Amino acid sequence: MRKVAAFAVLGMMAWGACTESGDDGTGGSGGVTTTTTTTTTTSSSTTTTTTSQGCFGAADGTCDPGEDCTTCPDCAGSPVCGACVTDGTCDGDDACTCDECDNTYICGQPYCTDDGVCDEYNEGCACADCVDAANCANNFAACQGGAADGTCTQPGDSCECPDCIGQPACVPCTVDASCGADDPCSCADCICESVCMGTAGCTDDGVCLILYEGCDCADCAATPECVSAPGCGGAGGTGGAGGTGGTGGTGG
């Protein structure tokens, strides 16, 4: 975050006075000088930096977290303030609260900070901080009763409901011989990948976040997606060596 002071004043003020007493009376004080006997020196300089309303200092074309999304010119149309580019892909041009970023790896629950402030560029609609974000209004409307309750209950809750974001039933698998960042760990392309195997990434909190937890995790093992997932078998054994030929017969 840039830190720009609105102004800085550098200066030093020294006041001094000296009097001399003689036999005939008191001498007058000296004028403004730089001598060591009598000095009155004033030095002042002011540096002013132009500021834009709602920005940290002058507008510079980059919307920084904390700059006012309404008044800072840098933040108009910025994903930091919730802007979305509807092109079928969640990327750096989108806020995490955009519809395209629901159920994506980069905007999932592990990125929630729960500090009371919705950082729309990094936190999605599944984060408690973003319950009041304008982009998330349709997500909460997709929950049964129009509000999240912490449990994904389908079909009452749709996959757009924050309770269901990141849940196995709501994260599609694209089978293309490559485990993509947004493929669930239950996907055939991912289930044997090291990031989806073992228990190192398990949270064991009763909620299966299938983008981050594999089918070896207690949270996910019993989900239909993991029960029906292909196994991760070892390599086949090698074939046996061929037999040796027999010895030739003797002549008659």
Short mmCIF file of C-alpha atoms in Angstrom, two decimals:
data_model
loop_
_atom_site.label_atom_id
_atom_site.label_comp_id
_atom_site.label_asym_id
_atom_site.label_seq_id
_atom_site.Cartn_x
_atom_site.Cartn_y
_atom_site.Cartn_z
CA MET A 1 0.00 0.00 0.00
CA ARG A 2 1.34 3.30 -0.94
CA LYS A 3 1.73 5.75 1.88
CA VAL A 4 1.90 9.35 0.67
CA ALA A 5 1.81 12.26 3.10
CA ALA A 6 -0.33 15.19 2.06
CA PHE A 7 2.36 17.57 3.03
CA ALA A 8 5.63 17.71 4.93
CA VAL A 9 7.13 20.62 6.69
CA LEU A 10 10.85 20.62 7.26
CA GLY A 11 12.28 23.41 9.26
CA MET A 12 14.10 24.59 12.27
CA MET A 13 13.42 27.69 14.28
CA ALA A 14 16.08 28.98 16.61
CA TRP A 15 15.60 32.07 18.65
CA GLY A 16 18.37 33.67 20.46
CA ALA A 17 19.08 36.90 22.11
CA CYS A 18 22.21 38.22 23.68
CA THR A 19 22.82 41.42 25.60
CA GLU A 20 26.05 43.05 26.66
CA SER A 21 26.36 45.22 29.73
CA GLY A 22 29.01 47.88 29.72
CA ASP A 23 30.01 50.61 32.12
CA ASP A 24 28.05 53.12 30.11
CA GLY A 25 24.77 51.17 29.63
CA THR A 26 23.12 48.23 27.93
CA GLY A 27 23.75 47.52 24.26
CA GLY A 28 20.86 46.92 21.83
CA SER A 29 20.01 43.49 20.49
CA GLY A 30 21.43 42.46 17.12
CA GLY A 31 19.45 42.07 13.92
CA VAL A 32 18.83 38.88 11.91
CA THR A 33 22.26 37.36 11.48
CA THR A 34 24.05 34.05 11.43
CA THR A 35 26.70 35.06 13.92
CA THR A 36 27.27 33.32 17.18
CA THR A 37 26.48 36.35 19.26
CA THR A 38 22.91 37.14 18.35
CA THR A 39 20.79 35.04 15.95
CA THR A 40 17.22 34.87 14.90
CA THR A 41 17.00 32.41 12.07
CA THR A 42 13.83 31.13 10.53
CA SER A 43 13.85 28.53 7.81
CA SER A 44 10.70 26.92 6.39
CA SER A 45 9.89 24.87 3.32
CA THR A 46 6.69 23.15 2.30
CA THR A 47 6.28 20.30 -0.11
CA THR A 48 2.76 19.60 -1.29
CA THR A 49 1.62 16.40 -3.02
CA THR A 50 -1.50 16.47 -5.14
CA THR A 51 -4.15 14.09 -3.84
CA SER A 52 -7.31 12.69 -5.38
CA GLN A 53 -10.40 12.21 -3.28
CA GLY A 54 -10.64 8.68 -1.92
CA CYS A 55 -7.15 7.69 -3.15
CA PHE A 56 -3.88 7.27 -1.32
CA GLY A 57 -2.19 10.33 -2.79
CA ALA A 58 -2.54 11.17 -6.48
CA ALA A 59 -4.48 8.88 -8.80
CA ASP A 60 -2.03 6.53 -10.52
CA GLY A 61 -4.26 4.13 -12.45
CA THR A 62 -4.06 1.33 -9.88
CA CYS A 63 -6.80 0.66 -7.37
CA ASP A 64 -5.14 -0.35 -4.12
CA PRO A 65 -7.01 -2.15 -1.32
CA GLY A 66 -8.41 0.48 1.00
CA GLU A 67 -8.91 3.16 -1.64
CA ASP A 68 -12.50 4.35 -1.90
CA CYS A 69 -14.36 2.38 -4.55
CA THR A 70 -16.85 5.20 -5.07
CA THR A 71 -14.69 8.31 -5.21
CA CYS A 72 -11.15 7.26 -6.18
CA PRO A 73 -10.74 7.44 -9.98
CA ASP A 74 -8.31 4.50 -9.88
CA CYS A 75 -11.07 2.17 -8.69
CA ALA A 76 -13.68 2.75 -11.38
CA GLY A 77 -14.29 -0.63 -13.03
CA SER A 78 -11.62 -2.38 -10.95
CA PRO A 79 -12.03 -6.00 -9.79
CA VAL A 80 -10.71 -4.84 -6.41
CA CYS A 81 -14.09 -3.13 -6.09
CA GLY A 82 -16.17 -5.99 -7.48
CA ALA A 83 -15.96 -5.50 -11.26
CA CYS A 84 -16.57 -8.58 -13.40
CA VAL A 85 -15.68 -9.44 -16.99
CA THR A 86 -18.17 -12.05 -18.18
CA ASP A 87 -16.14 -14.26 -20.50
CA GLY A 88 -16.52 -17.71 -18.99
CA THR A 89 -13.25 -17.55 -17.07
CA CYS A 90 -12.38 -16.42 -13.56
CA ASP A 91 -9.09 -14.59 -13.80
CA GLY A 92 -7.31 -11.41 -12.73
CA ASP A 93 -9.95 -9.26 -14.42
CA ASP A 94 -12.64 -10.57 -12.08
CA ALA A 95 -13.42 -10.07 -8.43
CA CYS A 96 -13.79 -13.32 -6.50
CA THR A 97 -17.40 -12.32 -5.84
CA CYS A 98 -18.22 -12.61 -9.57
CA ASP A 99 -20.48 -15.47 -10.63
CA GLU A 100 -17.70 -16.95 -12.77
CA CYS A 101 -15.52 -17.33 -9.69
CA ASP A 102 -17.93 -19.43 -7.64
CA ASN A 103 -16.52 -22.94 -7.22
CA THR A 104 -13.01 -22.00 -8.35
CA TYR A 105 -9.77 -22.88 -6.63
CA ILE A 106 -8.45 -19.31 -6.38
CA CYS A 107 -11.57 -17.95 -4.68
CA GLY A 108 -12.51 -20.75 -2.30
CA GLN A 109 -12.94 -20.90 1.45
CA PRO A 110 -9.24 -21.22 2.34
CA TYR A 111 -8.80 -17.64 1.14
CA CYS A 112 -11.37 -16.21 3.57
CA THR A 113 -9.80 -13.95 6.19
CA ASP A 114 -12.88 -13.48 8.42
CA ASP A 115 -11.73 -10.05 9.54
CA GLY A 116 -15.03 -8.26 8.99
CA VAL A 117 -13.98 -6.67 5.68
CA CYS A 118 -14.83 -8.21 2.31
CA ASP A 119 -11.74 -8.16 0.11
CA GLU A 120 -13.67 -8.84 -3.09
CA TYR A 121 -10.54 -9.45 -5.15
CA ASN A 122 -9.45 -12.35 -2.94
CA GLU A 123 -12.54 -13.46 -1.04
CA GLY A 124 -15.55 -15.08 -2.66
CA CYS A 125 -19.21 -15.29 -1.75
CA ALA A 126 -18.61 -18.32 0.46
CA CYS A 127 -16.69 -16.05 2.87
CA ALA A 128 -18.56 -14.65 5.85
CA ASP A 129 -16.96 -11.24 5.22
CA CYS A 130 -18.79 -10.92 1.88
CA VAL A 131 -22.35 -11.58 3.00
CA ASP A 132 -23.30 -7.98 2.14
CA ALA A 133 -21.35 -7.69 -1.13
CA ALA A 134 -23.61 -6.62 -3.99
CA ASN A 135 -22.24 -9.37 -6.25
CA CYS A 136 -23.28 -12.00 -3.70
CA ALA A 137 -26.96 -11.03 -3.45
CA ASN A 138 -27.92 -13.60 -6.09
CA ASN A 139 -25.92 -16.27 -4.26
CA PHE A 140 -27.85 -15.87 -1.04
CA ALA A 141 -31.10 -15.73 -3.00
CA ALA A 142 -30.17 -19.20 -4.31
CA CYS A 143 -30.33 -20.63 -0.78
CA GLN A 144 -33.47 -22.22 0.59
CA GLY A 145 -35.26 -19.47 2.49
CA GLY A 146 -33.00 -16.83 0.95
CA ALA A 147 -30.24 -17.15 3.54
CA ALA A 148 -27.25 -19.36 4.17
CA ASP A 149 -27.34 -21.62 7.23
CA GLY A 150 -23.96 -23.33 7.00
CA THR A 151 -25.26 -26.58 5.50
CA CYS A 152 -25.65 -27.41 1.82
CA THR A 153 -29.07 -29.02 1.54
CA GLN A 154 -30.02 -29.94 -1.98
CA PRO A 155 -32.23 -29.58 -3.91
CA GLY A 156 -33.41 -26.71 -1.70
CA ASP A 157 -30.03 -25.00 -1.98
CA SER A 158 -28.66 -24.57 -5.47
CA CYS A 159 -24.94 -24.70 -6.22
CA GLU A 160 -24.80 -20.89 -6.22
CA CYS A 161 -25.79 -20.78 -2.56
CA PRO A 162 -22.71 -20.00 -0.41
CA ASP A 163 -23.44 -23.13 1.65
CA CYS A 164 -22.82 -25.26 -1.44
CA ILE A 165 -19.90 -23.43 -3.05
CA GLY A 166 -16.94 -25.81 -3.24
CA GLN A 167 -19.02 -28.87 -2.30
CA PRO A 168 -18.43 -32.07 -4.34
CA ALA A 169 -21.85 -32.00 -6.03
CA CYS A 170 -21.23 -28.45 -7.24
CA VAL A 171 -17.72 -28.67 -8.66
CA PRO A 172 -17.79 -30.10 -12.18
CA CYS A 173 -15.07 -32.42 -13.45
CA THR A 174 -13.63 -31.94 -16.93
CA VAL A 175 -12.05 -35.21 -18.05
CA ASP A 176 -9.32 -34.27 -20.49
CA ALA A 177 -6.28 -36.18 -19.21
CA SER A 178 -5.16 -33.11 -17.28
CA CYS A 179 -5.93 -32.15 -13.68
CA GLY A 180 -6.85 -28.47 -13.87
CA ALA A 181 -6.86 -26.07 -10.92
CA ASP A 182 -10.67 -26.05 -10.91
CA ASP A 183 -11.11 -29.81 -11.21
CA PRO A 184 -12.22 -31.57 -8.00
CA CYS A 185 -9.92 -34.12 -6.37
CA SER A 186 -12.56 -36.78 -7.09
CA CYS A 187 -12.06 -36.24 -10.84
CA ALA A 188 -10.41 -39.17 -12.66
CA ASP A 189 -7.72 -36.76 -13.90
CA CYS A 190 -6.89 -35.68 -10.33
CA ILE A 191 -7.50 -38.54 -7.94
CA CYS A 192 -4.00 -39.96 -8.39
CA GLU A 193 -2.26 -36.58 -8.24
CA SER A 194 -0.09 -36.04 -5.17
CA VAL A 195 -2.03 -32.91 -4.14
CA CYS A 196 -5.20 -35.02 -3.89
CA MET A 197 -3.73 -38.09 -2.22
CA GLY A 198 -3.11 -38.73 1.45
CA THR A 199 -4.36 -36.75 4.43
CA ALA A 200 -1.94 -33.83 4.56
CA GLY A 201 -4.51 -31.41 3.12
CA CYS A 202 -7.49 -32.62 5.17
CA THR A 203 -9.24 -30.16 7.47
CA ASP A 204 -11.49 -32.72 9.21
CA ASP A 205 -14.19 -30.17 9.94
CA GLY A 206 -17.15 -32.11 8.59
CA VAL A 207 -17.27 -30.22 5.28
CA CYS A 208 -15.72 -31.66 2.13
CA LEU A 209 -14.03 -28.93 0.09
CA ILE A 210 -13.26 -31.16 -2.86
CA LEU A 211 -11.01 -28.64 -4.62
CA TYR A 212 -8.56 -28.84 -1.72
CA GLU A 213 -9.33 -32.15 0.01
CA GLY A 214 -8.96 -35.56 -1.62
CA CYS A 215 -11.01 -38.71 -1.26
CA ASP A 216 -8.59 -39.99 1.39
CA CYS A 217 -9.90 -37.29 3.74
CA ALA A 218 -12.58 -38.25 6.25
CA ASP A 219 -14.64 -35.23 5.17
CA CYS A 220 -14.86 -36.53 1.59
CA ALA A 221 -14.50 -40.31 1.65
CA ALA A 222 -18.24 -41.02 1.94
CA THR A 223 -19.41 -38.49 -0.65
CA PRO A 224 -21.01 -40.04 -3.76
CA GLU A 225 -18.34 -38.44 -5.91
CA CYS A 226 -15.55 -40.20 -4.02
CA VAL A 227 -17.40 -43.50 -3.59
CA SER A 228 -17.85 -43.72 -7.37
CA ALA A 229 -14.41 -42.32 -8.21
CA PRO A 230 -11.96 -44.59 -10.00
CA GLY A 231 -9.29 -46.15 -7.85
CA CYS A 232 -5.66 -45.19 -7.98
CA GLY A 233 -4.05 -48.58 -8.64
CA GLY A 234 -0.35 -49.30 -8.87
CA ALA A 235 1.49 -50.23 -11.99
CA GLY A 236 1.07 -53.70 -13.41
CA GLY A 237 3.73 -56.34 -12.82
CA THR A 238 6.31 -57.24 -15.41
CA GLY A 239 5.90 -60.34 -17.53
CA GLY A 240 7.88 -63.49 -16.79
CA ALA A 241 10.99 -64.34 -18.71
CA GLY A 242 10.59 -66.59 -21.74
CA GLY A 243 11.61 -70.24 -21.45
CA THR A 244 14.81 -71.59 -23.01
CA GLY A 245 14.64 -73.81 -26.09
CA GLY A 246 15.25 -77.55 -25.85
CA THR A 247 18.53 -79.21 -26.86
CA GLY A 248 18.86 -80.60 -30.35
CA GLY A 249 18.58 -84.35 -30.95
CA THR A 250 21.52 -86.63 -31.90
CA GLY A 251 21.94 -87.88 -35.46
CA GLY A 252 20.95 -91.46 -36.45
#
